[in-house]
Each structure stands twice: as structure tokens, then as C-alpha cells.
Short mmCIF file of N, CA, C and O in Angstrom, two decimals:
data_model
loop_
_atom_site.label_atom_id
_atom_site.label_comp_id
_atom_site.label_asym_id
_atom_site.label_seq_id
_atom_site.Cartn_x
_atom_site.Cartn_y
_atom_site.Cartn_z
N MET A 267 -10.11 77.71 -9.44
CA MET A 267 -10.60 78.30 -8.76
C MET A 267 -10.08 77.96 -6.65
O MET A 267 -10.20 76.85 -7.38
N ASN A 268 -9.76 78.89 -6.23
CA ASN A 268 -9.48 78.42 -4.80
C ASN A 268 -11.37 77.57 -4.65
O ASN A 268 -12.22 78.51 -4.13
N PRO A 269 -10.95 76.28 -4.08
CA PRO A 269 -12.42 75.93 -2.99
C PRO A 269 -13.00 76.96 -2.03
O PRO A 269 -14.32 76.86 -2.41
N LEU A 270 -12.97 77.14 -1.29
CA LEU A 270 -12.69 78.01 -0.49
C LEU A 270 -13.82 79.83 -0.76
O LEU A 270 -14.78 79.97 -0.80
N ILE A 271 -12.85 79.76 -1.70
CA ILE A 271 -13.94 81.25 -2.08
C ILE A 271 -14.99 80.98 -3.30
O ILE A 271 -16.06 81.31 -2.90
N GLU A 272 -14.65 79.73 -3.24
CA GLU A 272 -15.77 79.56 -4.57
C GLU A 272 -17.41 79.64 -3.18
O GLU A 272 -18.36 79.34 -3.83
N THR A 273 -17.16 78.29 -2.31
CA THR A 273 -18.20 78.23 -1.24
C THR A 273 -18.12 79.25 -0.92
O THR A 273 -19.37 79.72 -0.61
N ILE A 274 -17.73 80.62 -0.21
CA ILE A 274 -18.21 81.61 0.44
C ILE A 274 -18.88 81.91 -1.01
O ILE A 274 -20.03 83.13 -0.86
N ARG A 275 -18.75 82.20 -1.94
CA ARG A 275 -18.98 82.84 -3.08
C ARG A 275 -20.44 82.52 -3.74
O ARG A 275 -21.38 83.17 -3.50
N ALA A 276 -20.68 80.44 -3.75
CA ALA A 276 -22.43 80.20 -3.48
C ALA A 276 -23.17 80.79 -2.48
O ALA A 276 -23.69 80.61 -2.73
N ALA A 277 -22.68 81.30 -1.45
CA ALA A 277 -23.00 81.51 0.19
C ALA A 277 -23.94 82.32 -0.09
O ALA A 277 -24.89 83.31 0.46
N GLY A 278 -22.92 83.59 -0.68
CA GLY A 278 -23.14 85.33 -0.66
C GLY A 278 -23.81 85.02 -1.54
O GLY A 278 -25.07 86.55 -2.29
N GLU A 279 -24.32 84.07 -2.65
CA GLU A 279 -24.33 84.28 -4.51
C GLU A 279 -26.48 84.28 -3.96
O GLU A 279 -26.82 85.91 -4.78
N PRO A 280 -26.66 84.25 -3.95
CA PRO A 280 -28.66 84.07 -3.27
C PRO A 280 -29.24 86.01 -2.54
O PRO A 280 -29.55 86.02 -3.26
N PHE A 281 -27.75 86.79 -2.25
CA PHE A 281 -28.66 87.64 -0.91
C PHE A 281 -27.85 88.60 -2.22
O PHE A 281 -27.57 89.80 -1.18
N GLY A 282 -27.04 88.50 -3.07
CA GLY A 282 -26.22 89.55 -3.70
C GLY A 282 -25.65 90.29 -3.34
O GLY A 282 -24.79 90.68 -4.24
N LEU A 283 -24.50 88.56 -2.56
CA LEU A 283 -22.83 89.69 -1.98
C LEU A 283 -22.62 89.03 -2.94
O LEU A 283 -21.41 87.89 -2.58
N ASN A 284 -22.03 89.06 -4.27
CA ASN A 284 -21.33 88.38 -6.05
C ASN A 284 -20.16 88.65 -5.34
O ASN A 284 -19.87 87.49 -6.67
N LEU A 285 -19.43 89.60 -5.03
CA LEU A 285 -18.68 90.05 -5.66
C LEU A 285 -17.54 89.13 -4.14
O LEU A 285 -17.56 90.11 -3.22
N VAL A 286 -16.02 88.17 -4.62
CA VAL A 286 -15.57 87.56 -2.92
C VAL A 286 -13.98 87.61 -4.46
O VAL A 286 -14.41 86.68 -5.41
N ALA A 287 -13.26 88.32 -3.54
CA ALA A 287 -11.76 87.77 -3.60
C ALA A 287 -11.48 87.71 -2.48
O ALA A 287 -11.26 88.40 -1.04
N SER A 288 -10.08 86.73 -2.99
CA SER A 288 -8.50 86.54 -0.94
C SER A 288 -8.23 87.18 -1.74
O SER A 288 -7.74 87.58 -2.80
N VAL A 289 -6.87 88.37 -0.84
CA VAL A 289 -5.53 88.89 -0.84
C VAL A 289 -5.11 88.52 -0.09
O VAL A 289 -5.48 88.62 1.30
N PRO A 290 -3.51 88.36 -0.34
CA PRO A 290 -2.52 87.65 0.71
C PRO A 290 -2.22 89.27 2.10
O PRO A 290 -2.60 89.93 1.23
N VAL A 291 -2.63 88.81 2.85
CA VAL A 291 -2.14 90.61 3.98
C VAL A 291 -1.57 90.47 4.06
O VAL A 291 -1.64 92.25 3.64
N ASP A 292 0.00 91.00 3.25
CA ASP A 292 0.91 91.82 2.87
C ASP A 292 0.03 92.43 1.94
O ASP A 292 0.12 94.60 1.91
N ARG A 293 -0.65 92.27 0.91
CA ARG A 293 -1.16 93.92 -0.14
C ARG A 293 -2.46 94.29 0.67
O ARG A 293 -2.77 95.40 0.06
N TYR A 294 -3.21 93.37 1.39
CA TYR A 294 -3.66 94.04 1.93
C TYR A 294 -3.26 95.00 2.71
O TYR A 294 -4.45 96.06 2.40
N ASP A 295 -2.73 95.01 4.24
CA ASP A 295 -2.76 96.04 4.55
C ASP A 295 -1.53 97.00 4.49
O ASP A 295 -1.93 98.49 4.65
N ALA A 296 -0.64 96.23 2.72
CA ALA A 296 -0.35 98.14 1.63
C ALA A 296 -1.23 99.07 1.19
O ALA A 296 -1.53 99.90 1.44
N ALA A 297 -3.16 98.61 1.76
CA ALA A 297 -4.18 98.60 0.60
C ALA A 297 -5.20 99.50 1.45
O ALA A 297 -5.84 100.67 1.80
N VAL A 298 -4.86 99.41 3.03
CA VAL A 298 -6.00 99.99 4.35
C VAL A 298 -4.78 100.61 5.59
O VAL A 298 -3.28 100.44 5.18
N THR A 299 -5.97 101.54 5.96
CA THR A 299 -5.51 102.17 7.21
C THR A 299 -5.11 101.73 8.22
O THR A 299 -5.33 100.72 8.33
N GLU A 300 -4.29 102.12 9.32
CA GLU A 300 -3.68 101.09 10.72
C GLU A 300 -5.02 100.26 10.67
O GLU A 300 -4.39 98.87 11.96
N PRO A 301 -6.56 100.97 11.67
CA PRO A 301 -7.22 100.30 12.22
C PRO A 301 -7.81 98.87 11.57
O PRO A 301 -8.45 98.16 11.98
N TYR A 302 -7.35 99.08 10.30
CA TYR A 302 -8.13 97.47 9.38
C TYR A 302 -5.92 97.24 9.15
O TYR A 302 -7.92 95.94 8.26
N ARG A 303 -5.40 96.91 9.82
CA ARG A 303 -4.51 95.88 8.59
C ARG A 303 -4.69 94.53 9.73
O ARG A 303 -5.38 94.49 10.65
N ALA A 304 -4.61 93.69 9.27
CA ALA A 304 -4.81 92.03 9.26
C ALA A 304 -4.15 92.07 11.20
O ALA A 304 -4.93 91.39 12.10
N ALA A 305 -3.04 92.24 11.40
CA ALA A 305 -3.01 92.77 12.95
C ALA A 305 -3.84 92.45 14.09
O ALA A 305 -3.33 92.08 15.22
N ALA A 306 -4.42 93.67 13.25
CA ALA A 306 -4.49 94.80 14.32
C ALA A 306 -6.69 93.82 14.24
O ALA A 306 -7.64 94.22 15.54
N ILE A 307 -6.98 93.49 13.59
CA ILE A 307 -8.00 92.63 13.15
C ILE A 307 -7.97 91.00 13.58
O ILE A 307 -8.30 90.88 14.33
N ASP A 308 -6.41 90.42 12.70
CA ASP A 308 -7.25 89.37 13.99
C ASP A 308 -5.49 88.61 13.16
O ASP A 308 -4.30 88.78 12.50
N SER A 309 -4.80 88.58 14.16
CA SER A 309 -2.42 88.70 14.50
C SER A 309 -2.25 86.60 13.79
O SER A 309 -1.04 87.09 13.31
N GLY A 310 -3.36 86.02 13.84
CA GLY A 310 -3.61 85.28 12.69
C GLY A 310 -3.21 84.61 11.47
O GLY A 310 -3.22 83.68 10.99
N ALA A 311 -3.67 86.03 11.06
CA ALA A 311 -4.84 85.62 9.63
C ALA A 311 -3.87 85.36 8.29
O ALA A 311 -2.36 86.12 9.25
N LYS A 312 -4.29 85.12 7.70
CA LYS A 312 -2.94 84.43 6.19
C LYS A 312 -3.89 85.44 4.98
O LYS A 312 -2.36 85.69 4.51
N SER A 313 -4.94 85.45 5.27
CA SER A 313 -4.89 86.12 4.64
C SER A 313 -6.40 86.55 4.29
O SER A 313 -6.47 85.92 5.58
N ILE A 314 -7.01 87.97 3.46
CA ILE A 314 -8.37 88.44 4.08
C ILE A 314 -9.52 87.97 2.80
O ILE A 314 -8.37 88.52 1.43
N VAL A 315 -10.47 88.07 3.10
CA VAL A 315 -12.15 87.05 2.33
C VAL A 315 -12.04 89.09 1.83
O VAL A 315 -12.74 89.25 2.89
N VAL A 316 -12.40 89.91 1.40
CA VAL A 316 -13.21 90.23 1.16
C VAL A 316 -14.46 90.19 0.37
O VAL A 316 -14.24 90.23 -0.99
N ILE A 317 -15.70 90.61 1.01
CA ILE A 317 -16.99 90.10 0.21
C ILE A 317 -17.71 91.16 0.01
O ILE A 317 -17.73 91.93 0.76
N ALA A 318 -18.38 91.45 -1.38
CA ALA A 318 -19.05 93.22 -1.94
C ALA A 318 -19.94 92.79 -2.78
O ALA A 318 -20.27 91.65 -2.94
N ASN A 319 -21.01 93.48 -3.33
CA ASN A 319 -22.00 93.59 -4.23
C ASN A 319 -21.50 94.01 -5.37
O ASN A 319 -20.43 95.47 -5.49
N GLY A 320 -21.80 93.48 -6.48
CA GLY A 320 -22.34 94.51 -8.05
C GLY A 320 -23.15 94.35 -8.40
O GLY A 320 -24.05 92.90 -8.22
N GLY A 321 -23.78 95.20 -8.83
CA GLY A 321 -24.71 94.91 -9.72
C GLY A 321 -26.33 95.14 -8.78
O GLY A 321 -26.55 95.41 -7.67
N GLY A 322 -27.66 94.91 -8.93
CA GLY A 322 -29.07 95.13 -8.27
C GLY A 322 -28.99 93.59 -7.62
O GLY A 322 -30.66 94.09 -6.54
N ALA A 323 -28.34 92.91 -7.74
CA ALA A 323 -28.97 91.87 -6.82
C ALA A 323 -28.46 91.88 -5.61
O ALA A 323 -30.54 91.30 -4.55
N LEU A 324 -27.78 92.98 -4.48
CA LEU A 324 -28.57 92.75 -2.90
C LEU A 324 -29.71 93.59 -2.89
O LEU A 324 -30.90 93.41 -1.86
N TRP A 325 -29.16 94.45 -3.80
CA TRP A 325 -31.30 95.28 -3.01
C TRP A 325 -32.06 94.85 -3.42
O TRP A 325 -33.48 94.52 -3.00
N ALA A 326 -32.62 93.52 -4.73
CA ALA A 326 -33.70 92.50 -4.95
C ALA A 326 -33.56 91.35 -3.21
O ALA A 326 -34.57 91.29 -3.65
N ALA A 327 -31.60 91.04 -3.03
CA ALA A 327 -32.54 90.47 -2.00
C ALA A 327 -32.61 91.68 -0.97
O ALA A 327 -33.56 90.91 0.03
N LEU A 328 -32.37 92.66 -0.73
CA LEU A 328 -32.56 93.23 0.76
C LEU A 328 -34.52 93.56 0.71
O LEU A 328 -35.12 92.82 1.59
N LYS A 329 -34.52 93.42 -0.49
CA LYS A 329 -36.10 94.05 -0.65
C LYS A 329 -37.09 92.27 -0.15
O LYS A 329 -38.38 92.78 0.17
N ASN A 330 -36.51 91.75 -0.72
CA ASN A 330 -37.21 90.09 -0.86
C ASN A 330 -36.99 89.89 0.86
O ASN A 330 -37.98 89.74 1.73
N HIS A 331 -35.60 90.35 1.10
CA HIS A 331 -35.96 89.50 3.02
C HIS A 331 -36.90 90.63 4.16
O HIS A 331 -37.26 89.92 4.65
N SER A 332 -36.81 91.57 3.69
CA SER A 332 -37.74 92.78 3.49
C SER A 332 -39.07 92.91 4.22
O SER A 332 -39.64 93.12 5.33
N GLU A 333 -39.26 91.66 3.17
CA GLU A 333 -40.96 91.91 3.03
C GLU A 333 -41.00 90.37 3.90
O GLU A 333 -42.63 89.85 3.84
N GLY A 334 -40.78 89.69 3.82
CA GLY A 334 -40.88 88.31 4.96
C GLY A 334 -40.49 88.87 6.10
O GLY A 334 -40.69 88.37 7.17
N ASN A 335 -39.39 90.26 6.92
CA ASN A 335 -38.86 90.94 8.45
C ASN A 335 -39.79 91.67 8.36
O ASN A 335 -39.52 92.62 7.68
N PRO A 336 -41.29 91.86 8.55
CA PRO A 336 -41.99 93.50 8.56
C PRO A 336 -41.34 94.46 9.59
O PRO A 336 -41.15 94.47 10.57
N GLY A 337 -41.64 96.06 9.01
CA GLY A 337 -40.38 96.23 10.00
C GLY A 337 -38.90 96.18 10.12
O GLY A 337 -38.61 97.02 10.24
N TRP A 338 -38.70 95.81 9.23
CA TRP A 338 -36.81 95.58 8.40
C TRP A 338 -36.68 96.67 8.00
O TRP A 338 -35.40 97.92 8.75
N MET A 339 -37.33 97.81 7.25
CA MET A 339 -37.34 99.04 6.41
C MET A 339 -36.89 99.87 7.28
O MET A 339 -36.10 100.89 7.37
N GLN A 340 -38.02 100.09 8.39
CA GLN A 340 -37.53 100.83 9.14
C GLN A 340 -36.45 100.87 10.84
O GLN A 340 -36.40 101.30 12.10
N ARG A 341 -35.67 100.13 10.60
CA ARG A 341 -34.21 100.15 11.85
C ARG A 341 -32.66 101.81 11.35
O ARG A 341 -33.86 102.01 10.20
N ASP A 342 -32.41 101.62 12.12
CA ASP A 342 -31.52 102.93 11.83
C ASP A 342 -30.44 102.39 10.25
O ASP A 342 -30.16 103.10 9.58
N HIS A 343 -29.87 101.40 10.27
CA HIS A 343 -29.56 100.62 8.59
C HIS A 343 -29.72 99.36 8.59
O HIS A 343 -29.09 98.34 8.66
N PRO A 344 -31.27 99.68 8.20
CA PRO A 344 -31.58 98.15 6.86
C PRO A 344 -30.57 97.65 6.18
O PRO A 344 -30.05 95.96 6.31
N LEU A 345 -29.09 97.95 5.59
CA LEU A 345 -29.00 98.14 5.07
C LEU A 345 -28.09 96.49 5.09
O LEU A 345 -27.09 95.20 5.10
N ASP A 346 -26.79 97.71 6.37
CA ASP A 346 -26.28 97.26 7.21
C ASP A 346 -25.78 96.07 7.75
O ASP A 346 -25.79 95.07 8.57
N ASP A 347 -27.78 95.61 8.53
CA ASP A 347 -28.33 94.82 8.72
C ASP A 347 -28.23 93.34 7.94
O ASP A 347 -28.16 92.12 8.87
N PHE A 348 -29.02 93.51 6.85
CA PHE A 348 -29.09 92.57 6.09
C PHE A 348 -27.87 91.73 5.83
O PHE A 348 -27.08 91.25 5.67
N THR A 349 -26.80 92.34 6.04
CA THR A 349 -25.25 92.24 5.54
C THR A 349 -24.81 91.75 7.24
O THR A 349 -24.33 90.75 5.84
N ARG A 350 -24.80 91.70 7.45
CA ARG A 350 -24.28 91.19 9.05
C ARG A 350 -25.44 89.93 9.07
O ARG A 350 -24.44 88.71 9.07
N THR A 351 -26.26 90.46 8.34
CA THR A 351 -27.19 88.93 9.06
C THR A 351 -26.37 88.12 8.29
O THR A 351 -26.60 86.28 8.42
N VAL A 352 -26.92 87.99 7.03
CA VAL A 352 -26.01 87.10 6.19
C VAL A 352 -24.62 86.99 5.91
O VAL A 352 -24.58 85.06 5.80
N VAL A 353 -23.90 87.59 6.72
CA VAL A 353 -22.41 87.21 5.99
C VAL A 353 -22.18 86.15 7.38
O VAL A 353 -21.43 84.89 7.37
N GLU A 354 -23.20 86.44 9.16
CA GLU A 354 -23.42 86.23 9.61
C GLU A 354 -23.64 84.31 10.14
O GLU A 354 -23.50 83.78 10.42
N GLU A 355 -23.93 84.44 9.32
CA GLU A 355 -25.29 83.39 8.93
C GLU A 355 -25.21 82.44 8.39
O GLU A 355 -26.42 81.50 8.24
N ARG A 356 -24.67 83.07 6.94
CA ARG A 356 -24.98 81.88 5.69
C ARG A 356 -24.39 81.46 5.31
O ARG A 356 -23.12 81.28 4.87
N ILE A 357 -22.87 83.05 5.12
CA ILE A 357 -21.39 83.04 4.19
C ILE A 357 -20.56 82.40 5.48
O ILE A 357 -19.51 81.12 5.31
N ALA A 358 -20.00 82.81 6.92
CA ALA A 358 -19.94 82.43 8.53
C ALA A 358 -19.92 80.77 7.97
O ALA A 358 -18.32 80.11 8.73
N PRO A 359 -21.09 80.14 8.57
CA PRO A 359 -21.32 78.80 9.02
C PRO A 359 -20.56 78.27 7.70
O PRO A 359 -20.04 76.38 7.88
N VAL A 360 -20.31 78.17 6.37
CA VAL A 360 -20.49 76.74 5.73
C VAL A 360 -18.45 77.44 5.36
O VAL A 360 -17.75 76.77 5.30
N ALA A 361 -18.59 78.77 5.72
CA ALA A 361 -16.79 79.25 5.27
C ALA A 361 -15.78 77.99 7.00
O ALA A 361 -15.30 77.08 6.10
N ARG A 362 -16.71 78.07 8.02
CA ARG A 362 -16.76 77.19 8.31
C ARG A 362 -16.24 75.38 8.59
O ARG A 362 -15.53 74.79 9.25
N GLU A 363 -17.68 75.34 8.00
CA GLU A 363 -17.67 73.63 8.33
C GLU A 363 -16.95 73.51 6.41
O GLU A 363 -16.04 72.13 6.93
N SER A 364 -16.04 73.95 5.69
CA SER A 364 -14.74 73.72 5.52
C SER A 364 -13.42 74.28 6.64
O SER A 364 -12.16 73.12 5.67
N GLY A 365 -13.31 74.02 7.01
CA GLY A 365 -12.26 74.42 8.61
C GLY A 365 -11.54 75.67 8.11
O GLY A 365 -10.44 75.33 8.87
N ALA A 366 -11.94 76.98 7.29
CA ALA A 366 -12.11 77.47 7.53
C ALA A 366 -11.67 78.54 8.70
O ALA A 366 -13.09 78.68 9.73
N ARG A 367 -10.70 79.08 10.04
CA ARG A 367 -10.93 80.58 10.98
C ARG A 367 -11.82 81.61 10.38
O ARG A 367 -10.60 81.98 8.60
N CYS A 368 -11.90 82.13 10.65
CA CYS A 368 -12.97 83.33 10.65
C CYS A 368 -13.03 84.20 11.12
O CYS A 368 -13.90 84.38 12.22
N THR A 369 -12.86 84.98 11.37
CA THR A 369 -12.54 86.71 12.07
C THR A 369 -13.06 87.82 11.02
O THR A 369 -12.46 88.88 9.92
N ILE A 370 -14.46 88.18 12.01
CA ILE A 370 -15.72 89.13 10.63
C ILE A 370 -14.99 90.35 10.83
O ILE A 370 -15.81 90.88 12.68
N VAL A 371 -15.06 90.97 10.18
CA VAL A 371 -15.46 92.65 10.71
C VAL A 371 -15.67 93.53 9.25
O VAL A 371 -15.70 92.73 8.37
N PHE A 372 -17.07 94.00 10.03
CA PHE A 372 -17.51 94.64 9.13
C PHE A 372 -16.98 96.21 8.64
O PHE A 372 -16.93 97.26 9.59
N PRO A 373 -17.09 97.49 7.72
CA PRO A 373 -16.44 98.41 8.02
C PRO A 373 -17.45 99.68 7.79
O PRO A 373 -17.01 100.06 8.60
N PHE A 374 -19.25 98.79 8.49
CA PHE A 374 -19.98 99.62 7.94
C PHE A 374 -19.81 99.62 10.12
O PHE A 374 -20.55 101.50 10.91
N MET A 375 -18.98 98.80 10.71
CA MET A 375 -18.87 99.69 12.30
C MET A 375 -17.45 99.82 13.10
O MET A 375 -16.93 99.73 12.23
N GLN A 376 -17.49 99.84 14.17
CA GLN A 376 -17.40 101.01 15.30
C GLN A 376 -15.98 99.44 15.47
O GLN A 376 -15.13 100.11 15.54
N ALA A 377 -16.16 98.84 16.30
CA ALA A 377 -15.65 98.18 16.86
C ALA A 377 -16.48 96.08 15.54
O ALA A 377 -16.88 96.08 15.35
N GLN A 378 -15.05 95.63 15.50
CA GLN A 378 -14.99 94.04 15.13
C GLN A 378 -16.12 93.10 15.92
O GLN A 378 -15.94 93.24 16.55
N ALA A 379 -16.58 92.57 15.19
CA ALA A 379 -17.20 91.18 15.72
C ALA A 379 -16.53 89.51 15.12
O ALA A 379 -16.20 89.77 14.20
N ALA A 380 -15.78 89.72 16.43
CA ALA A 380 -14.90 88.23 16.16
C ALA A 380 -15.97 86.93 16.31
O ALA A 380 -16.03 86.83 16.91
N LEU A 381 -15.52 86.48 15.16
CA LEU A 381 -16.39 84.84 14.92
C LEU A 381 -15.82 83.81 14.49
O LEU A 381 -14.70 83.84 14.31
#
């Protein structure tokens, strides 16, 4: 297994983001619409890493997070905000520490967050 993918998986797993896959740009582009194609996101991208969840671990992690952050569940989009927090604060930093360049895009946001 690719060491970077394992690093990303290990960083996301405690938060329920436990499905991680790397896809070559051409295969990814063939499966998505124009605004989500690699060139529209990052013209220098060589591969796309998709992070998702499977099972109930994400919900358990969100519940745990909301218990430690009063008012979290009253946000307009508590799950989206939780996901963004985990990716930006836990996953992207460890990926960058391994030397990877990251451009983060969330499908639930209109504009991309290039980090």
C-alpha cells in the first residue's frame, strides 16, 4: 500500500473518515463533471485522493466531537463543519509533513478551499 495513503487513512480513521483511495487524474476526470475536474481544482495535480466514510464511525466521532464542543450541533451544517475541521486540521497537515502538496475540495462547498 502507498505510504501516503496509509498516512492519510491513519489520520482520518479516528474521526470516521475511514475510506481513502488514490485515483489517477485521467480516471478521476472521466468520472466527474467539469467543475470538479483536476485542471479546475489544481492544474498541477497528478492524482486525486478521495476521503469518505463507511459504517457508523463518522457518526460516533461527530457525536463525541459535539459533546466536547457545546453548540456544535446547532450549526447550520454540523457534519460538513466537522468533516472540514478533521480534513484541514488532522489529515492535511500529516499529508504535507510527508512532502505531499494538497489542494482540498469539499463537495458540499460551492468554492474550493485551496490549502
